[in-house]
PDB file of C-alpha atoms (C1' of nucleotides) in Angstrom:
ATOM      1  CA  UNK A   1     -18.387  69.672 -73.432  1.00  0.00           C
ATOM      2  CA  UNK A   2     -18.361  72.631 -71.069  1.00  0.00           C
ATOM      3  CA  UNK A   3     -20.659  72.136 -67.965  1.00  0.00           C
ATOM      4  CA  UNK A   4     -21.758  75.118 -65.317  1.00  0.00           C
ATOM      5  CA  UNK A   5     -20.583  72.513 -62.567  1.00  0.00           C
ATOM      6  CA  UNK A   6     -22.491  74.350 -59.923  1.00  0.00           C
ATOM      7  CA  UNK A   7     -26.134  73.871 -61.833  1.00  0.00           C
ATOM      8  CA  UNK A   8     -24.947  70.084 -62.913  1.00  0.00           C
ATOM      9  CA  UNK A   9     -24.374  69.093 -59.221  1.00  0.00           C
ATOM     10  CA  UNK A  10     -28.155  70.990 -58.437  1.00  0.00           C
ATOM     11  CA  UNK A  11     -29.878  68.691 -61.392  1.00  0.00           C
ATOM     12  CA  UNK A  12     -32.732  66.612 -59.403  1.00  0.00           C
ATOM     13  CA  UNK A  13     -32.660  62.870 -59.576  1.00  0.00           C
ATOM     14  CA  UNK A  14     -36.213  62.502 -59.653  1.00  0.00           C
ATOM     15  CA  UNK A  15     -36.679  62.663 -63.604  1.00  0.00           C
ATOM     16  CA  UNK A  16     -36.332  59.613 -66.171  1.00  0.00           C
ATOM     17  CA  UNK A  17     -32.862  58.912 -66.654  1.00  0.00           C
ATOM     18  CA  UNK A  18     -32.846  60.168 -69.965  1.00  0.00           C
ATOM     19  CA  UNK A  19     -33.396  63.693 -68.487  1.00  0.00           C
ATOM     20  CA  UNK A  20     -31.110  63.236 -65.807  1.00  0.00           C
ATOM     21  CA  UNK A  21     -27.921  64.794 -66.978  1.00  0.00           C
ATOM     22  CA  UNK A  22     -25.883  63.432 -64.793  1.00  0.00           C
ATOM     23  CA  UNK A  23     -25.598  60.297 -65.671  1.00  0.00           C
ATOM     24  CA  UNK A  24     -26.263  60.749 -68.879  1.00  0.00           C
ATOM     25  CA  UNK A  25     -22.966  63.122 -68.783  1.00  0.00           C
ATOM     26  CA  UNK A  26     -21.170  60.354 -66.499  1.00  0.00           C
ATOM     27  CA  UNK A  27     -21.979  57.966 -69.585  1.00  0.00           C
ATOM     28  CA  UNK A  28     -20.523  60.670 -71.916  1.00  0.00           C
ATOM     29  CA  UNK A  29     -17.415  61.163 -70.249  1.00  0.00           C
ATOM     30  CA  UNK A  30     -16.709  56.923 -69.394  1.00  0.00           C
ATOM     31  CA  UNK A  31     -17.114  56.777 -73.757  1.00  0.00           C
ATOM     32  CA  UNK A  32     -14.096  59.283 -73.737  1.00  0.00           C
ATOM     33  CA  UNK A  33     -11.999  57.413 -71.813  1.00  0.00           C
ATOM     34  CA  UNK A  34      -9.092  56.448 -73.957  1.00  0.00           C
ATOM     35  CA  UNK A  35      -8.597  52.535 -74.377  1.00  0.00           C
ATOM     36  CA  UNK A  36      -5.856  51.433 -72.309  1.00  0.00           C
ATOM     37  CA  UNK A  37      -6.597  53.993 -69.635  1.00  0.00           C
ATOM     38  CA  UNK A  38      -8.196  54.801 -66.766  1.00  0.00           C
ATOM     39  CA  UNK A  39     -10.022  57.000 -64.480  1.00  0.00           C
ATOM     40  CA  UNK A  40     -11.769  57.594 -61.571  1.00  0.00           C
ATOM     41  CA  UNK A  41     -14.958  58.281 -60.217  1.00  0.00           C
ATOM     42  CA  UNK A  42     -14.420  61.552 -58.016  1.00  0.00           C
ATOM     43  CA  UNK A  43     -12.158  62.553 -61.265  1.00  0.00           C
ATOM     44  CA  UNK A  44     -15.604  62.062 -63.146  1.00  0.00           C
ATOM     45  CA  UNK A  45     -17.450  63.516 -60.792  1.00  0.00           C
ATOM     46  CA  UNK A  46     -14.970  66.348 -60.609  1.00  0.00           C
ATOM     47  CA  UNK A  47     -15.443  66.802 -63.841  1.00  0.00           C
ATOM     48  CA  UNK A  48     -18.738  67.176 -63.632  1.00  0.00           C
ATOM     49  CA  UNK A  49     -19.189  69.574 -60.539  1.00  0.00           C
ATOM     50  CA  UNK A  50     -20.435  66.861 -58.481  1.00  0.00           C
ATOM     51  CA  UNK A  51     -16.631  66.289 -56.983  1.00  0.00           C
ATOM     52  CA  UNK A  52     -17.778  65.620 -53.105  1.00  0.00           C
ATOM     53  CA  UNK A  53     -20.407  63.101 -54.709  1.00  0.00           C
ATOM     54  CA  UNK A  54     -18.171  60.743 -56.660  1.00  0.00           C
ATOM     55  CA  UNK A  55     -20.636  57.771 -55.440  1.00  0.00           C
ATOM     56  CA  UNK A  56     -23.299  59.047 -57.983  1.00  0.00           C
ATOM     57  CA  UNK A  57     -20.574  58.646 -60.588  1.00  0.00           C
ATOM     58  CA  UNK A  58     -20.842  54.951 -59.072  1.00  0.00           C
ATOM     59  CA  UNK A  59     -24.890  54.946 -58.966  1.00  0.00           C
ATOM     60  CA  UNK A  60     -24.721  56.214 -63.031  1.00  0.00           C
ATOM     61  CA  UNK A  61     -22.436  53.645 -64.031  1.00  0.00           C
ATOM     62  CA  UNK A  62     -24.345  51.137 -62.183  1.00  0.00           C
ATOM     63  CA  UNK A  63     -27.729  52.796 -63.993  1.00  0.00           C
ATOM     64  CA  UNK A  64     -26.370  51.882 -67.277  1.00  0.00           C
ATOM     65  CA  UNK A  65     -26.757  48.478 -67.316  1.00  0.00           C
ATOM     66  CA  UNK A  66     -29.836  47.721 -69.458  1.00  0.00           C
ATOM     67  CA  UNK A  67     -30.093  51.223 -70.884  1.00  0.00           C
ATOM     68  CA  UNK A  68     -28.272  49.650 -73.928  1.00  0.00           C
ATOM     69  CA  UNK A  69     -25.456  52.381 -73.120  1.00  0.00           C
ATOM     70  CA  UNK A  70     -22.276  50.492 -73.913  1.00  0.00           C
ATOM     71  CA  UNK A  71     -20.422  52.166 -71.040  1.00  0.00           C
ATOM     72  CA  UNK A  72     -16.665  51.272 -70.355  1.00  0.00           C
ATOM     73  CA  UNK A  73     -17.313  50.954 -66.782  1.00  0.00           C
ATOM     74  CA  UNK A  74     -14.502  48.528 -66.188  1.00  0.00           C
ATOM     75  CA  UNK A  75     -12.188  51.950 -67.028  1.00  0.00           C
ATOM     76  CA  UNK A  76     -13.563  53.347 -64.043  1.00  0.00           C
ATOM     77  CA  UNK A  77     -11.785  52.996 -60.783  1.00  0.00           C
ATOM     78  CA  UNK A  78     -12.157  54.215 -57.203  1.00  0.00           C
ATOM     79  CA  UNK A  79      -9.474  56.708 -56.647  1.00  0.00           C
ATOM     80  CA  UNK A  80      -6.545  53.737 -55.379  1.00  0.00           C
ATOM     81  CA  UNK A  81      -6.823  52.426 -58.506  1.00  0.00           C
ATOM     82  CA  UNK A  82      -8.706  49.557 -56.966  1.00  0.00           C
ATOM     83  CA  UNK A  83     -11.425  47.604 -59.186  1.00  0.00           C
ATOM     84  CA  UNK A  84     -14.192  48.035 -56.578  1.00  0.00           C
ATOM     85  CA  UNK A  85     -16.894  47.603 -58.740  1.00  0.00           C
ATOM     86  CA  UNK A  86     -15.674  44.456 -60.437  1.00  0.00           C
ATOM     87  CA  UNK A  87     -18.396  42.848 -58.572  1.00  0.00           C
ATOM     88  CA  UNK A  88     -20.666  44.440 -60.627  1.00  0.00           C
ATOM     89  CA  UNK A  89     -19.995  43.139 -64.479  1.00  0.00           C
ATOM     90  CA  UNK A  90     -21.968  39.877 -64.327  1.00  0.00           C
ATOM     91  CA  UNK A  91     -18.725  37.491 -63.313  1.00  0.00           C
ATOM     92  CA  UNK A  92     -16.160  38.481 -60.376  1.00  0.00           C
ATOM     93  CA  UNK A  93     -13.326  38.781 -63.554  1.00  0.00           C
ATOM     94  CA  UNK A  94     -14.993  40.044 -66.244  1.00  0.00           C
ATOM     95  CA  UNK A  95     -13.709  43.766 -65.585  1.00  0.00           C
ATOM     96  CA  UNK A  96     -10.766  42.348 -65.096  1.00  0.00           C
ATOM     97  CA  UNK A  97     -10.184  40.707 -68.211  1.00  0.00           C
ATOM     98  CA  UNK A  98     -11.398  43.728 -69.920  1.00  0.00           C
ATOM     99  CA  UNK A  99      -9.094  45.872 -69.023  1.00  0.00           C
ATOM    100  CA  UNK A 100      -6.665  43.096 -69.699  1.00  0.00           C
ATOM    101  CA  UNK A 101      -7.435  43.211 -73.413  1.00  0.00           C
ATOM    102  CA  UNK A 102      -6.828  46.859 -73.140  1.00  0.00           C
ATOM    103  CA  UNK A 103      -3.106  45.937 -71.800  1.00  0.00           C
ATOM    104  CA  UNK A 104      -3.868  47.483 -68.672  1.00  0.00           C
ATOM    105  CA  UNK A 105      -2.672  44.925 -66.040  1.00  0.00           C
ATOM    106  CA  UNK A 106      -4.665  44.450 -62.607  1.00  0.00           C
ATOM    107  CA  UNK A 107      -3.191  42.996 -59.689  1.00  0.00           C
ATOM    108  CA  UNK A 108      -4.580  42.300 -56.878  1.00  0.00           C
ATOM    109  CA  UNK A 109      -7.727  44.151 -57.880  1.00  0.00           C
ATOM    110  CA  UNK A 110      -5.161  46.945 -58.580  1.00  0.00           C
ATOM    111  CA  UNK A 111      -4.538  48.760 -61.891  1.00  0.00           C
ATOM    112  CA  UNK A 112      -0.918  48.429 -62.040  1.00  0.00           C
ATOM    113  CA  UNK A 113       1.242  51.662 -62.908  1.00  0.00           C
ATOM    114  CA  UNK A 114      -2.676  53.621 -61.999  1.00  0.00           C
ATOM    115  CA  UNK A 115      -0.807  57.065 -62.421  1.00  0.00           C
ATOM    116  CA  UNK A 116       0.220  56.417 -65.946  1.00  0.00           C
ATOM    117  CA  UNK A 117      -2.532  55.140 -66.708  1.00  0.00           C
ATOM    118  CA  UNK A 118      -4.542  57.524 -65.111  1.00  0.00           C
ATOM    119  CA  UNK A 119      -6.813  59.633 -67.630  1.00  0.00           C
ATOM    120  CA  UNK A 120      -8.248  62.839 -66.308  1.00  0.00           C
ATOM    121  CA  UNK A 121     -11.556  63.989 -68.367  1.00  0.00           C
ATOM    122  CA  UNK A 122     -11.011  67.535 -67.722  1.00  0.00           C
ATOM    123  CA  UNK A 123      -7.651  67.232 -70.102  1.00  0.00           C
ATOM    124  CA  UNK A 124      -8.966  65.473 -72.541  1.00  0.00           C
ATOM    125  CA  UNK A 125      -8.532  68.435 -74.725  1.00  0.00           C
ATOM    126  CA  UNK A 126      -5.402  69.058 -73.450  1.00  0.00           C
ATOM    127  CA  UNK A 127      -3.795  66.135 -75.353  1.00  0.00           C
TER     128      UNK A 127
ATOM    129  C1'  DG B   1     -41.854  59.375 -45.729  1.00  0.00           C
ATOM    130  C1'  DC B   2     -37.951  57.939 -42.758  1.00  0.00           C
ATOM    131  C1'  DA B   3     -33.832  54.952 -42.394  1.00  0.00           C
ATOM    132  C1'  DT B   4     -30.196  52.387 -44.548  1.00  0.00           C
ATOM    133  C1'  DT B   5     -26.962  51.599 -48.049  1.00  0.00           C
ATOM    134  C1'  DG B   6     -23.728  52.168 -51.916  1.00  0.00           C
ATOM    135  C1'  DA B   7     -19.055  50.937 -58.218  1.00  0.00           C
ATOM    136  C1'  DC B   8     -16.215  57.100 -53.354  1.00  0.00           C
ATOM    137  C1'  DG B   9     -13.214  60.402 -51.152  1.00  0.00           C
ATOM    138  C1'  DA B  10     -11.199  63.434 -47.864  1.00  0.00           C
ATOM    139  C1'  DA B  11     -10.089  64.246 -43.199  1.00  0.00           C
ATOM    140  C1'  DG B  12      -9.036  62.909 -38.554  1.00  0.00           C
ATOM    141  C1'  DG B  13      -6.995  59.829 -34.970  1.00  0.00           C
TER     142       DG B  13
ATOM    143  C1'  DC C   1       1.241  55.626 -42.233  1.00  0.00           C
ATOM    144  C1'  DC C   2      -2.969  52.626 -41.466  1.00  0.00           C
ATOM    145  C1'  DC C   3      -7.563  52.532 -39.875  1.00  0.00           C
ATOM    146  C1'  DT C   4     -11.925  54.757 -38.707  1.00  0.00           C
ATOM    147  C1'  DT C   5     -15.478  58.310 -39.333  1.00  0.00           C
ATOM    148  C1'  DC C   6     -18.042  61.587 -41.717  1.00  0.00           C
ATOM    149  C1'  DG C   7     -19.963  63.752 -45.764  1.00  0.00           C
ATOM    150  C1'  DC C   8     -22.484  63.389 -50.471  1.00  0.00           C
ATOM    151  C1'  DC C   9     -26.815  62.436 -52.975  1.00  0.00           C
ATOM    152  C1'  DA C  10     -29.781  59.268 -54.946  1.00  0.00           C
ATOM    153  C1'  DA C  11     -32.075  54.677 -54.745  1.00  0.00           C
ATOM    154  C1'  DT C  12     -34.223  51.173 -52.272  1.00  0.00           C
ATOM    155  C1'  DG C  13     -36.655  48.888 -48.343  1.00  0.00           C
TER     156       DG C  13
END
DNA sequence: GCATTGACGAAGG
DNA sequence: CCCTTCGCCAATG
């Protein structure tokens, strides 16, 4: 989906959720994530137009939860590859065990081999 | 309505 | 090269 980055990164927060684009788009983009790969937020958010604001890609993410938006989240990672928001999925090791049955192996709250892994959205029709 | 924080990231020391 | 600071933008107190 093509985006004018510059009006996404403009869109005002202060509508429902289901008019707010943003996440809405973050959501759309975490579905495309491959399984067994990654990404990361300011990739998201790069993605999106909103690259300098890569914690709204975290603030989305976090919005889905109850919106019945079955949101890989747990393929989302901060930019070291670390599982920051691990704390987030109910139990400590839930993401974790996720993205285990996805053969992607975390240690130390670290997506091992992140740059294979790594999935950027804006080549996702570049495969 | 102002101040603080947060699932981040880049830059500076 | 590791650690600290600042910037972003929306949500929450």
């Amino acid at each position: 989906m093509k985006i004018k980055k510059t009006e996404r990164a403009k869109i005002p927060a202060t509508e429902k959720a289901a008019q707010y684009n943003f996440y809405t788009d973050v959501w759309s983009v975490a579905k495309k994530i491959p399984r067994g790969r990654v990404t990361s937020y300011g990739a998201i958010a790069n993605y999106l137009g909103a690259k300098s604001s890569a914690r709204l890609v975290g603030w989305a993410l976090n919005m889905s939860h109850g919106t019945g938006e079955k949101v890989p989240a747990h393929r989302v990672v901060n930019r070291n590859g670390m599982l920051s928001g691990k704390m987030h999925f109910g139990t400590p090791t839930l993401m974790e065990e996720l993205l285990l049955k996805e053969k992607t192996i975390v240690k130390e709250n670290k997506v091992v081999d992140f740059e294979k892994k790594f999935w950027d959205p804006g080549k996702e029709l570049s495969l």
